[in-house]
Structures are given as structure tokens and as C-alpha cells.
Coordinates of C-alpha atoms in Angstrom, one line a residue:
T1 CA -185.9 -91.7 -67.2
H2 CA -186.9 -91.1 -63.6
A3 CA -183.7 -92.8 -62.4
L4 CA -181.5 -90.7 -64.7
L5 CA -183.2 -87.5 -63.5
A6 CA -182.6 -88.5 -59.8
L7 CA -179.0 -89.2 -60.5
L8 CA -178.5 -85.8 -62.2
A9 CA -180.1 -84.1 -59.2
C10 CA -177.6 -85.7 -56.9
L11 CA -174.6 -84.7 -58.9
L12 CA -175.5 -81.0 -59.2
P13 CA -174.7 -79.9 -55.6
T14 CA -171.5 -81.9 -55.7
S15 CA -170.2 -79.9 -58.7
A16 CA -171.3 -76.6 -57.2
F17 CA -169.1 -77.1 -54.2
A18 CA -166.3 -78.9 -56.0
D19 CA -163.9 -76.0 -55.5
G20 CA -164.5 -75.7 -51.8
R21 CA -165.3 -72.6 -49.7
G22 CA -162.5 -70.5 -51.2
N23 CA -160.7 -67.5 -49.6
A24 CA -162.6 -64.3 -49.1
G25 CA -159.4 -62.4 -48.1
P26 CA -158.8 -60.3 -45.0
N27 CA -161.8 -58.8 -43.2
V28 CA -160.9 -55.1 -43.9
A29 CA -162.6 -52.4 -45.9
A30 CA -161.4 -51.8 -49.4
P31 CA -159.3 -48.7 -49.9
P32 CA -161.3 -45.6 -51.1
V33 CA -161.2 -44.9 -54.7
H34 CA -160.1 -41.2 -55.4
A35 CA -160.9 -39.5 -58.6
A36 CA -157.8 -38.3 -60.5
P37 CA -157.2 -34.5 -59.8
L38 CA -158.7 -32.3 -62.5
P39 CA -156.2 -30.3 -64.6
A40 CA -156.1 -26.6 -63.8
S41 CA -158.3 -24.6 -66.2
A42 CA -156.6 -22.3 -68.6
P43 CA -156.8 -18.6 -67.8
A44 CA -158.2 -16.0 -70.1
A45 CA -156.0 -15.2 -73.0
G46 CA -152.9 -13.2 -71.9
R47 CA -151.6 -10.1 -73.7
T48 CA -148.2 -9.2 -74.9
G49 CA -146.7 -6.0 -76.4
Q50 CA -147.3 -2.4 -75.3
I51 CA -150.1 -1.9 -72.8
S52 CA -151.3 1.4 -71.3
L53 CA -152.5 1.2 -67.7
M54 CA -154.4 3.6 -65.5
N55 CA -155.4 5.9 -68.4
G56 CA -151.8 6.4 -69.3
E57 CA -150.4 6.7 -65.8
L58 CA -148.2 3.6 -66.5
S59 CA -146.9 1.8 -69.5
L60 CA -146.3 -1.9 -69.6
N61 CA -144.3 -3.5 -72.4
V62 CA -144.7 -7.3 -72.2
P63 CA -142.1 -9.2 -74.3
R64 CA -142.4 -12.7 -75.8
G65 CA -142.0 -15.3 -73.1
W66 CA -144.4 -13.5 -70.8
K67 CA -148.2 -12.9 -70.6
F68 CA -150.2 -10.2 -68.9
Y69 CA -153.6 -11.2 -67.5
P70 CA -156.5 -8.9 -66.3
A71 CA -157.1 -7.9 -62.7
E72 CA -159.6 -10.7 -62.1
E73 CA -156.9 -13.2 -62.7
A74 CA -154.6 -11.5 -60.3
Y75 CA -157.3 -11.5 -57.5
G76 CA -158.0 -15.2 -58.2
F77 CA -154.2 -15.9 -57.9
M78 CA -153.9 -14.1 -54.6
Q79 CA -157.0 -15.9 -53.2
R80 CA -155.5 -19.3 -54.1
T81 CA -152.2 -18.5 -52.6
R82 CA -153.7 -16.7 -49.6
A83 CA -151.5 -13.7 -50.3
A84 CA -152.3 -10.2 -49.0
A85 CA -153.2 -7.7 -51.8
P86 CA -150.7 -4.8 -52.4
G87 CA -151.9 -1.3 -51.6
G88 CA -153.6 0.8 -54.2
T89 CA -155.2 -0.5 -57.4
V90 CA -154.5 -4.0 -58.7
L91 CA -154.0 -3.8 -62.5
G92 CA -153.3 -7.4 -63.6
L93 CA -151.0 -10.4 -63.4
L94 CA -147.7 -11.2 -65.1
A95 CA -146.6 -14.8 -65.7
K96 CA -144.2 -16.6 -68.0
A97 CA -145.9 -17.7 -71.2
D98 CA -145.3 -21.4 -70.6
V99 CA -146.8 -21.2 -67.0
N100 CA -150.5 -21.6 -66.2
P101 CA -150.9 -19.2 -63.2
R102 CA -154.0 -21.3 -62.1
R103 CA -151.8 -24.4 -61.6
A104 CA -150.9 -25.2 -58.0
G105 CA -147.3 -24.2 -57.2
A106 CA -147.0 -21.7 -60.0
W107 CA -145.5 -18.3 -59.2
A108 CA -146.7 -15.1 -60.8
T109 CA -146.4 -11.3 -60.3
V110 CA -149.2 -8.9 -59.4
V111 CA -149.0 -5.5 -61.0
S112 CA -150.5 -2.5 -59.0
Y113 CA -150.4 1.2 -58.6
D114 CA -150.8 3.4 -55.5
A115 CA -151.4 7.2 -56.0
I116 CA -149.8 8.2 -52.7
G117 CA -147.7 11.1 -54.1
Y118 CA -144.0 11.5 -54.6
V119 CA -141.9 9.4 -52.2
Q120 CA -138.7 11.2 -51.4
P121 CA -135.7 9.0 -52.3
E122 CA -133.5 10.7 -49.6
T123 CA -135.6 9.0 -46.9
S124 CA -134.1 5.7 -47.9
S125 CA -131.4 6.1 -45.2
G126 CA -134.0 4.8 -42.7
L127 CA -133.6 1.3 -44.2
A128 CA -130.3 1.0 -42.3
E129 CA -131.8 1.8 -38.9
P130 CA -131.2 -1.0 -36.3
S131 CA -134.8 -1.1 -35.4
F132 CA -136.1 -1.3 -38.9
E133 CA -136.8 -5.0 -39.0
T134 CA -138.6 -4.7 -35.6
A135 CA -140.8 -2.0 -37.1
V136 CA -141.6 -4.4 -40.1
R137 CA -142.6 -7.2 -37.7
S138 CA -144.8 -4.8 -35.7
A139 CA -146.5 -3.6 -38.9
R140 CA -147.1 -7.2 -40.2
A141 CA -148.7 -8.1 -36.9
S142 CA -151.1 -5.1 -37.1
Q143 CA -151.9 -6.2 -40.7
S144 CA -152.5 -9.8 -39.6
R145 CA -149.8 -11.0 -42.0
A146 CA -147.1 -13.6 -41.2
F147 CA -143.5 -12.4 -41.3
E148 CA -140.8 -15.0 -41.0
G149 CA -138.0 -12.5 -41.7
F150 CA -136.3 -11.1 -44.8
A151 CA -135.2 -13.5 -47.5
A152 CA -133.4 -10.6 -49.2
Q153 CA -132.8 -7.3 -47.4
P154 CA -134.5 -4.2 -48.8
A155 CA -132.2 -2.5 -51.4
F156 CA -132.9 1.0 -52.8
D157 CA -131.6 2.1 -56.2
T158 CA -131.5 5.9 -56.3
S159 CA -130.9 6.0 -60.1
A160 CA -134.2 4.3 -60.9
P161 CA -135.5 5.1 -58.3
D162 CA -136.9 1.7 -57.1
L163 CA -136.9 -0.6 -54.0
L164 CA -136.5 -4.4 -54.0
W165 CA -136.8 -6.9 -51.1
A166 CA -138.0 -10.4 -50.4
E167 CA -139.7 -11.7 -47.3
R168 CA -140.8 -15.0 -45.9
A169 CA -144.6 -14.6 -45.9
A170 CA -145.3 -17.9 -44.2
A171 CA -143.6 -20.7 -42.3
P172 CA -141.7 -23.1 -44.5
G173 CA -144.0 -25.8 -46.0
A174 CA -147.1 -23.6 -45.9
A175 CA -150.3 -25.3 -47.0
T176 CA -150.6 -23.2 -50.1
G177 CA -146.9 -23.6 -50.9
A178 CA -146.6 -19.8 -51.3
D179 CA -144.3 -18.8 -48.5
L180 CA -142.2 -16.2 -50.4
R181 CA -143.1 -12.7 -51.4
V182 CA -140.8 -10.6 -53.5
E183 CA -141.7 -6.9 -53.8
E184 CA -140.4 -4.3 -56.2
K185 CA -141.6 -0.7 -56.1
L186 CA -140.9 2.0 -58.7
I187 CA -141.3 5.6 -57.6
G188 CA -143.1 8.0 -59.9
R189 CA -144.0 11.7 -59.8
Y190 CA -147.5 11.0 -58.4
G191 CA -147.3 7.6 -56.9
V192 CA -145.7 4.1 -56.7
A193 CA -146.0 1.2 -59.1
S194 CA -145.5 -2.3 -57.5
L195 CA -144.5 -5.7 -58.8
T196 CA -145.5 -8.3 -56.2
S197 CA -144.2 -11.8 -57.0
I198 CA -145.7 -14.6 -55.0
G199 CA -144.2 -18.1 -54.9
S200 CA -142.3 -20.6 -52.7
A201 CA -138.8 -20.4 -51.2
D202 CA -137.3 -22.9 -53.7
Q203 CA -138.5 -20.6 -56.5
M204 CA -136.6 -17.6 -55.1
P205 CA -133.6 -17.9 -57.5
D206 CA -136.0 -17.9 -60.5
I207 CA -138.0 -15.0 -59.1
M208 CA -135.0 -12.9 -58.2
A209 CA -133.4 -13.5 -61.6
A210 CA -136.6 -12.3 -63.3
A211 CA -136.9 -9.2 -61.1
H212 CA -134.7 -7.0 -63.4
E213 CA -136.7 -8.2 -66.5
L214 CA -140.0 -7.5 -64.8
K215 CA -138.8 -4.0 -63.8
S216 CA -137.8 -3.2 -67.4
M217 CA -141.4 -3.9 -68.6
L218 CA -143.0 -1.2 -66.4
A219 CA -142.4 2.5 -66.9
F220 CA -143.8 5.9 -66.2
P221 CA -144.4 8.1 -69.3
D222 CA -142.7 11.4 -69.8
G223 CA -144.0 14.0 -67.4
R224 CA -144.9 11.4 -64.7
K225 CA -141.5 10.1 -63.9
A226 CA -139.8 10.7 -60.6
S227 CA -137.3 13.1 -62.4
D228 CA -140.3 15.2 -63.4
F229 CA -141.2 16.0 -59.8
Q230 CA -141.8 19.8 -59.1
A231 CA -141.0 20.8 -55.6
G232 CA -143.4 23.3 -54.1
T233 CA -146.3 22.3 -56.4
D234 CA -146.4 18.5 -56.5
Q235 CA -147.7 16.4 -53.6
V236 CA -145.0 14.9 -51.4
S237 CA -146.1 11.6 -50.0
A238 CA -146.7 10.9 -46.3
Y239 CA -144.7 7.6 -47.0
T240 CA -141.0 7.3 -46.7
V241 CA -138.9 4.7 -48.4
P242 CA -138.9 2.5 -45.3
A243 CA -142.7 3.0 -45.0
L244 CA -143.0 1.4 -48.5
V245 CA -141.8 -1.8 -46.8
T246 CA -143.8 -1.6 -43.6
G247 CA -146.9 -0.3 -45.4
V248 CA -147.5 2.2 -42.6
P249 CA -146.7 5.9 -43.0
P250 CA -144.7 7.5 -40.1
A251 CA -147.0 8.7 -37.3
S252 CA -145.0 11.9 -37.0
T253 CA -145.9 12.8 -40.6
Q254 CA -149.6 12.3 -40.0
A255 CA -149.4 14.3 -36.8
L256 CA -147.6 17.2 -38.6
A257 CA -150.4 17.2 -41.2
Q258 CA -153.0 17.7 -38.5
T259 CA -151.2 20.4 -36.6
P260 CA -152.9 23.9 -36.9
A261 CA -151.0 26.7 -38.5
S262 CA -148.7 28.9 -36.4
G263 CA -150.4 31.6 -34.3
Q264 CA -153.8 30.0 -34.4
S265 CA -155.6 28.3 -31.6
Q266 CA -158.0 25.5 -32.8
T267 CA -160.9 24.4 -30.6
A268 CA -164.0 22.3 -31.0
F269 CA -166.0 25.4 -31.7
G270 CA -164.9 26.2 -35.2
G271 CA -161.6 27.7 -34.3
F272 CA -163.0 30.5 -32.0
P273 CA -160.0 31.8 -30.0
T274 CA -159.8 30.7 -26.4
Y275 CA -159.5 34.2 -25.0
G276 CA -162.7 35.1 -26.8
W277 CA -164.6 32.5 -24.8
I278 CA -163.1 33.7 -21.5
A279 CA -164.2 37.3 -22.2
A280 CA -167.7 36.0 -23.1
G281 CA -167.9 34.1 -19.8
V282 CA -166.9 37.2 -17.8
A283 CA -169.6 39.3 -19.6
A284 CA -172.2 36.6 -18.9
L285 CA -171.4 36.5 -15.2
A286 CA -171.6 40.3 -15.0
A287 CA -175.0 40.3 -16.6
L288 CA -176.3 37.7 -14.2
G289 CA -175.0 39.7 -11.2
F290 CA -176.7 42.9 -12.5
V291 CA -180.1 41.1 -12.9
F292 CA -179.7 39.6 -9.4
M293 CA -179.0 43.0 -7.8
R294 CA -182.0 44.6 -9.7
R295 CA -184.4 41.9 -8.2
K296 CA -183.0 42.3 -4.7
K297 CA -183.2 46.1 -4.5
P298 CA -187.0 46.5 -3.9
E299 CA -186.9 43.9 -1.1
D300 CA -184.2 46.0 0.7
E301 CA -186.3 49.2 0.3
E302 CA -189.4 47.5 1.8
Q303 CA -187.5 46.3 4.8
A304 CA -186.1 49.8 5.4

């Protein structure tokens, strides 16, 4: 029995190393294991049909094939794409029904309204000025917004009236993929409604093709259309049509609004006329001279 046990003990190590040392492979770290990207969460339920906005200031008719989401969804979309918010009040987000606007690379349209008064269509001639694009570049620099040039030149339709243009909002291949911004602005009696589509340059044909359909969804009700403007009683906007592109009202318009009425001289003293202060100064000097002479007269008599 002891002999058999001893023989078994000798055979065990031999079987353990029977396959040799083996090959451990190259002396490099194993590649990191990445979790699969999580699918984009679904947005809140979108709406279709007739929708009243801004207490009846605007009417939105969303057809089948599109969805309208609340303003919170629009702000989230602009944050993900690092897009500047349009002026005025953001009202919501329009996207195609089969598109999740939270998915990376999806394009969508921000709906907004800016109560800046009636923008005069006749000012659209400024779009043809040779220095217009330079003014846009200067404005974007002051707004800390990238401007790589126009992808579609601003075009104004006097019959609507509305303004449409596209600009490269970032260098090609931007980190967010959103390097294109298509703007459409509809002029109303009391302000301007905007459709701001944000996407990438390769999506431009799709976005521009949808521009007409998007414009047809948005309308001003009777009494608030541009054709209802009443000269002499309604507010005329400080913005011109070119200023809707730059986002900056003309400085001359602002200066004109601050100029005092004809025949009045404004000062820092509540509008007291300049000649009034001169007369007051002369009277004060005369009074001081009279007091001085009264004090000096007794001294002269004593010396005499």
C-alpha cells in the first residue's frame, strides 16, 4: 500500500506539467470594454392639429407627419446642439413624427415669437447692400456666435411678408454636428414669429424642402396680420428687415428715439433751459457783490 501511494505521488506533478508552460500571449493590456451607448430617451408626447400660442397671438396647425413639443424640449434641443436661442419667447419645437429630436444628429425647428412691433417691408432693400454680409459678421462676433457665411442668401417675400435665409453656424464637422441654421421670420402687426431649424450641412436639402411646409403651419389670426397694420397708431419696430438677420437694430433708429423734441433743450437738470441757468448765475454773482460792498462800506468810513 505504501509503495503504491509513493508511486502515485510521483506521477501527480508529471501530469500537472504534461502540457508545458503554455503561451500567455503578448505582454500588453487588454483593450478597455465600453458599454454600448444608451438609446436616446423618448421626448414628451408631441401634439398635432390646431394649437393656439401666446394667448391667441399665433396659430399653429400641425399636420400628420409632424409633432409639436413644449418649450422645455426646445431648450433641451438647443443645449444639446449648442445653438443660440432666437430672440423673444421660445414657444416649442417642431420635428417630423418619425424623428426623435433627442437623438444625436436629428434636426428640428424651434418656434418663437418676438413682440418688437411692425417691421416695415420696404426696408428689405437693405439686404442688397454690398456691406450687408460684413455687418452680419460684425453682429455675430458681438453675439459670440460663429458665422461661416451664408449657405442661402436672405430672400424676402413681400406677399407674405416673410424672410428666409441659411447660414453656416459652425465650421464643417463641428463636434455637435449642428453646423447649419435655417431661419424663417414671418412679419405680423405687433411682432415677428420665427422658425429656426438647426441641423447639419448635409441635411440642408431636407430642411430647405420643409421650409415652405413649416411656414404654412404658422399664421397670425385676423386683426394681427401684417396687412392689419394701422399707420399712425400701431408701433413701428426699431428693426428693419436686414436687422432681422443681424439681430441688431440700426443705431440711427435708436439715436432718433432718444433725440429731444424740436425747440427743447434737454439737460441733466430735468430739462431746465440753458438760458435760465445763465440768468440765475448772473443774479447770484450780483447778490454776492452787493453783500461784499455792504460789508466793506463801514471800514471805508472809519478810515476816513
